[in-house]
Amino acid sequence: MAIGVPVIGTYVGGVVELITPEYSGLVVSPSDIDGLSTAIKKYINDAEFRSRLMINALKDCQLSELESYPVCIIGGGAAGITLAIALSRQGKRVLLIEGGDWKEVQNNDAYTGEAVSPHATTTEFRYQRLGGTTHLWGGRCVPLDSYDLSSATMYLTVVGL
């Protein structure tokens, strides 16, 4: 956007905070392949539309104040937040980027898919929000089986030690 390149984004993370749909870019659902195809065709086939969006995107970038951060942490889960706090307490300017809202669960379309676990779907155990999947942490105790109780020599033989 800052160099006048047309942008097509998805409704994931902070993208919609940077792009104003139909003004400075186009935004589609992450799972909408037809919508993405339509958006790309619109950019290619409509020069006036493309030019208008490029100009508006440049204006938006020039109006916003650009700040410099020596440290950028992507992901506001347990590790990201802990690291950001520790570094900021040392006086470092830290930018923490999170794909979700601070309170509400955002669009989980990016996590849809076939679940390997018989206990839950992929969207039930992934959260796009500040803190991420940490909000869902829990535990499950499974009984030990005979392999768990076998001697270490069995392992050493398998790996060739």
PDB file of C-alpha atoms in Angstrom, residues 3-121:
ATOM      1  CA  ILE A   3       4.283   2.117  -2.592  1.00  0.00           C
ATOM      2  CA  GLY A   4       0.983   2.232  -4.444  1.00  0.00           C
ATOM      3  CA  VAL A   5       0.509  -1.482  -5.004  1.00  0.00           C
ATOM      4  CA  PRO A   6      -3.117  -2.659  -4.975  1.00  0.00           C
ATOM      5  CA  VAL A   7      -3.881  -4.871  -1.981  1.00  0.00           C
ATOM      6  CA  ILE A   8      -6.356  -7.698  -1.599  1.00  0.00           C
ATOM      7  CA  GLY A   9      -6.574  -8.881   1.993  1.00  0.00           C
ATOM      8  CA  THR A  10      -8.650 -11.307   4.017  1.00  0.00           C
ATOM      9  CA  TYR A  11     -10.776 -10.864   7.110  1.00  0.00           C
ATOM     10  CA  VAL A  12      -7.976 -12.219   9.309  1.00  0.00           C
ATOM     11  CA  GLY A  13      -6.066 -10.335  11.960  1.00  0.00           C
ATOM     12  CA  GLY A  14      -5.607  -6.609  11.600  1.00  0.00           C
ATOM     13  CA  VAL A  15      -5.945  -6.523   7.817  1.00  0.00           C
ATOM     14  CA  VAL A  16      -9.347  -4.817   7.952  1.00  0.00           C
ATOM     15  CA  GLU A  17      -7.833  -2.120  10.150  1.00  0.00           C
ATOM     16  CA  LEU A  18      -5.391  -1.250   7.352  1.00  0.00           C
ATOM     17  CA  ILE A  19      -7.622  -1.617   4.304  1.00  0.00           C
ATOM     18  CA  THR A  20     -10.860   0.256   3.789  1.00  0.00           C
ATOM     19  CA  PRO A  21     -12.850  -2.033   1.458  1.00  0.00           C
ATOM     20  CA  GLU A  22     -13.549  -0.524  -1.974  1.00  0.00           C
ATOM     21  CA  TYR A  23     -11.566   2.618  -0.966  1.00  0.00           C
ATOM     22  CA  SER A  24      -7.944   1.563  -0.399  1.00  0.00           C
ATOM     23  CA  GLY A  25      -8.131  -2.137  -1.244  1.00  0.00           C
ATOM     24  CA  LEU A  26     -10.346  -5.178  -1.361  1.00  0.00           C
ATOM     25  CA  VAL A  27     -11.078  -7.643   1.436  1.00  0.00           C
ATOM     26  CA  VAL A  28     -12.442 -11.178   1.083  1.00  0.00           C
ATOM     27  CA  SER A  29     -13.180 -14.047   3.444  1.00  0.00           C
ATOM     28  CA  PRO A  30     -10.183 -16.397   3.855  1.00  0.00           C
ATOM     29  CA  SER A  31     -12.227 -19.348   2.606  1.00  0.00           C
ATOM     30  CA  ASP A  32     -13.872 -17.517  -0.324  1.00  0.00           C
ATOM     31  CA  ILE A  33     -11.891 -18.644  -3.378  1.00  0.00           C
ATOM     32  CA  ASP A  34     -14.491 -17.273  -5.803  1.00  0.00           C
ATOM     33  CA  GLY A  35     -14.420 -13.912  -4.005  1.00  0.00           C
ATOM     34  CA  LEU A  36     -10.632 -13.770  -4.289  1.00  0.00           C
ATOM     35  CA  SER A  37     -10.828 -14.622  -7.986  1.00  0.00           C
ATOM     36  CA  THR A  38     -13.443 -11.899  -8.541  1.00  0.00           C
ATOM     37  CA  ALA A  39     -11.309  -9.342  -6.666  1.00  0.00           C
ATOM     38  CA  ILE A  40      -8.210 -10.157  -8.731  1.00  0.00           C
ATOM     39  CA  LYS A  41     -10.199  -9.910 -11.988  1.00  0.00           C
ATOM     40  CA  LYS A  42     -11.628  -6.557 -10.888  1.00  0.00           C
ATOM     41  CA  TYR A  43      -8.114  -5.182 -10.318  1.00  0.00           C
ATOM     42  CA  ILE A  44      -6.896  -6.505 -13.662  1.00  0.00           C
ATOM     43  CA  ASN A  45      -9.890  -5.452 -15.778  1.00  0.00           C
ATOM     44  CA  ASP A  46     -10.863  -2.091 -14.242  1.00  0.00           C
ATOM     45  CA  ALA A  47      -7.938   0.333 -14.611  1.00  0.00           C
ATOM     46  CA  GLU A  48      -9.882   3.312 -13.239  1.00  0.00           C
ATOM     47  CA  PHE A  49     -10.926   1.365 -10.115  1.00  0.00           C
ATOM     48  CA  ARG A  50      -7.370   0.064  -9.623  1.00  0.00           C
ATOM     49  CA  SER A  51      -5.895   3.546 -10.000  1.00  0.00           C
ATOM     50  CA  ARG A  52      -8.376   5.067  -7.529  1.00  0.00           C
ATOM     51  CA  LEU A  53      -7.606   2.402  -4.904  1.00  0.00           C
ATOM     52  CA  MET A  54      -3.851   2.825  -5.397  1.00  0.00           C
ATOM     53  CA  ILE A  55      -4.089   6.601  -4.886  1.00  0.00           C
ATOM     54  CA  ASN A  56      -6.291   6.207  -1.801  1.00  0.00           C
ATOM     55  CA  ALA A  57      -3.971   3.571  -0.323  1.00  0.00           C
ATOM     56  CA  LEU A  58      -0.988   5.891  -0.778  1.00  0.00           C
ATOM     57  CA  LYS A  59      -2.900   8.743   0.901  1.00  0.00           C
ATOM     58  CA  ASP A  60      -3.793   6.510   3.858  1.00  0.00           C
ATOM     59  CA  CYS A  61      -0.176   5.430   4.305  1.00  0.00           C
ATOM     60  CA  GLN A  62       1.128   8.988   4.114  1.00  0.00           C
ATOM     61  CA  LEU A  63      -1.417  10.201   6.666  1.00  0.00           C
ATOM     62  CA  SER A  64      -0.579   7.557   9.231  1.00  0.00           C
ATOM     63  CA  GLU A  65       2.385   8.174  11.492  1.00  0.00           C
ATOM     64  CA  LEU A  66       5.077   5.581  10.939  1.00  0.00           C
ATOM     65  CA  GLU A  67       6.771   4.465  14.127  1.00  0.00           C
ATOM     66  CA  SER A  68       9.925   2.475  14.592  1.00  0.00           C
ATOM     67  CA  TYR A  69      10.175  -0.538  16.885  1.00  0.00           C
ATOM     68  CA  PRO A  70      13.451  -2.406  17.363  1.00  0.00           C
ATOM     69  CA  VAL A  71      11.534  -5.505  18.455  1.00  0.00           C
ATOM     70  CA  CYS A  72       8.449  -6.943  16.757  1.00  0.00           C
ATOM     71  CA  ILE A  73       6.765 -10.006  18.245  1.00  0.00           C
ATOM     72  CA  ILE A  74       4.137 -11.756  16.170  1.00  0.00           C
ATOM     73  CA  GLY A  75       1.550 -13.622  18.228  1.00  0.00           C
ATOM     74  CA  GLY A  76       0.022 -12.605  21.536  1.00  0.00           C
ATOM     75  CA  GLY A  77      -0.097 -16.053  23.079  1.00  0.00           C
ATOM     76  CA  ALA A  78       1.566 -16.961  26.366  1.00  0.00           C
ATOM     77  CA  ALA A  79       5.130 -16.821  24.995  1.00  0.00           C
ATOM     78  CA  GLY A  80       4.629 -13.654  22.937  1.00  0.00           C
ATOM     79  CA  ILE A  81       3.036 -11.666  25.761  1.00  0.00           C
ATOM     80  CA  THR A  82       5.641 -12.846  28.292  1.00  0.00           C
ATOM     81  CA  LEU A  83       8.508 -11.867  25.996  1.00  0.00           C
ATOM     82  CA  ALA A  84       6.933  -8.491  25.173  1.00  0.00           C
ATOM     83  CA  ILE A  85       6.498  -7.644  28.867  1.00  0.00           C
ATOM     84  CA  ALA A  86      10.038  -8.748  29.762  1.00  0.00           C
ATOM     85  CA  LEU A  87      11.617  -6.698  26.965  1.00  0.00           C
ATOM     86  CA  SER A  88       9.493  -3.618  27.644  1.00  0.00           C
ATOM     87  CA  ARG A  89      10.526  -3.743  31.325  1.00  0.00           C
ATOM     88  CA  GLN A  90      14.121  -3.548  30.066  1.00  0.00           C
ATOM     89  CA  GLY A  91      13.235  -0.307  28.300  1.00  0.00           C
ATOM     90  CA  LYS A  92      12.878  -1.723  24.779  1.00  0.00           C
ATOM     91  CA  ARG A  93      10.172  -0.446  22.438  1.00  0.00           C
ATOM     92  CA  VAL A  94       8.185  -3.548  21.529  1.00  0.00           C
ATOM     93  CA  LEU A  95       5.464  -3.977  18.935  1.00  0.00           C
ATOM     94  CA  LEU A  96       3.235  -6.986  19.674  1.00  0.00           C
ATOM     95  CA  ILE A  97       1.140  -8.020  16.674  1.00  0.00           C
ATOM     96  CA  GLU A  98      -1.888 -10.219  17.281  1.00  0.00           C
ATOM     97  CA  GLY A  99      -4.371 -11.444  14.700  1.00  0.00           C
ATOM     98  CA  GLY A 100      -7.399 -11.172  16.952  1.00  0.00           C
ATOM     99  CA  ASP A 101      -9.218  -8.772  19.202  1.00  0.00           C
ATOM    100  CA  TRP A 102      -8.228  -8.339  22.851  1.00  0.00           C
ATOM    101  CA  LYS A 103     -11.531  -9.702  24.124  1.00  0.00           C
ATOM    102  CA  GLU A 104     -13.720 -11.330  21.492  1.00  0.00           C
ATOM    103  CA  VAL A 105     -12.885 -14.333  19.327  1.00  0.00           C
ATOM    104  CA  GLN A 106     -12.408 -13.202  15.738  1.00  0.00           C
ATOM    105  CA  ASN A 107     -13.247 -15.042  12.541  1.00  0.00           C
ATOM    106  CA  ASN A 108     -11.883 -18.592  12.893  1.00  0.00           C
ATOM    107  CA  ASP A 109     -12.299 -19.475   9.181  1.00  0.00           C
ATOM    108  CA  ALA A 110      -8.534 -19.879   8.810  1.00  0.00           C
ATOM    109  CA  TYR A 111      -8.632 -22.824  11.212  1.00  0.00           C
ATOM    110  CA  THR A 112     -11.299 -24.853   9.435  1.00  0.00           C
ATOM    111  CA  GLY A 113     -10.284 -28.236   8.174  1.00  0.00           C
ATOM    112  CA  GLU A 114     -10.341 -31.903   8.955  1.00  0.00           C
ATOM    113  CA  ALA A 115      -9.691 -32.695  12.615  1.00  0.00           C
ATOM    114  CA  VAL A 116      -7.201 -35.395  13.513  1.00  0.00           C
ATOM    115  CA  SER A 117      -8.345 -35.493  17.122  1.00  0.00           C
ATOM    116  CA  PRO A 118     -11.484 -37.481  17.865  1.00  0.00           C
ATOM    117  CA  HIS A 119     -12.224 -35.095  20.740  1.00  0.00           C
ATOM    118  CA  ALA A 120     -12.873 -31.811  18.945  1.00  0.00           C
ATOM    119  CA  THR A 121     -12.963 -29.921  15.675  1.00  0.00           C
TER     120      THR A 121
END
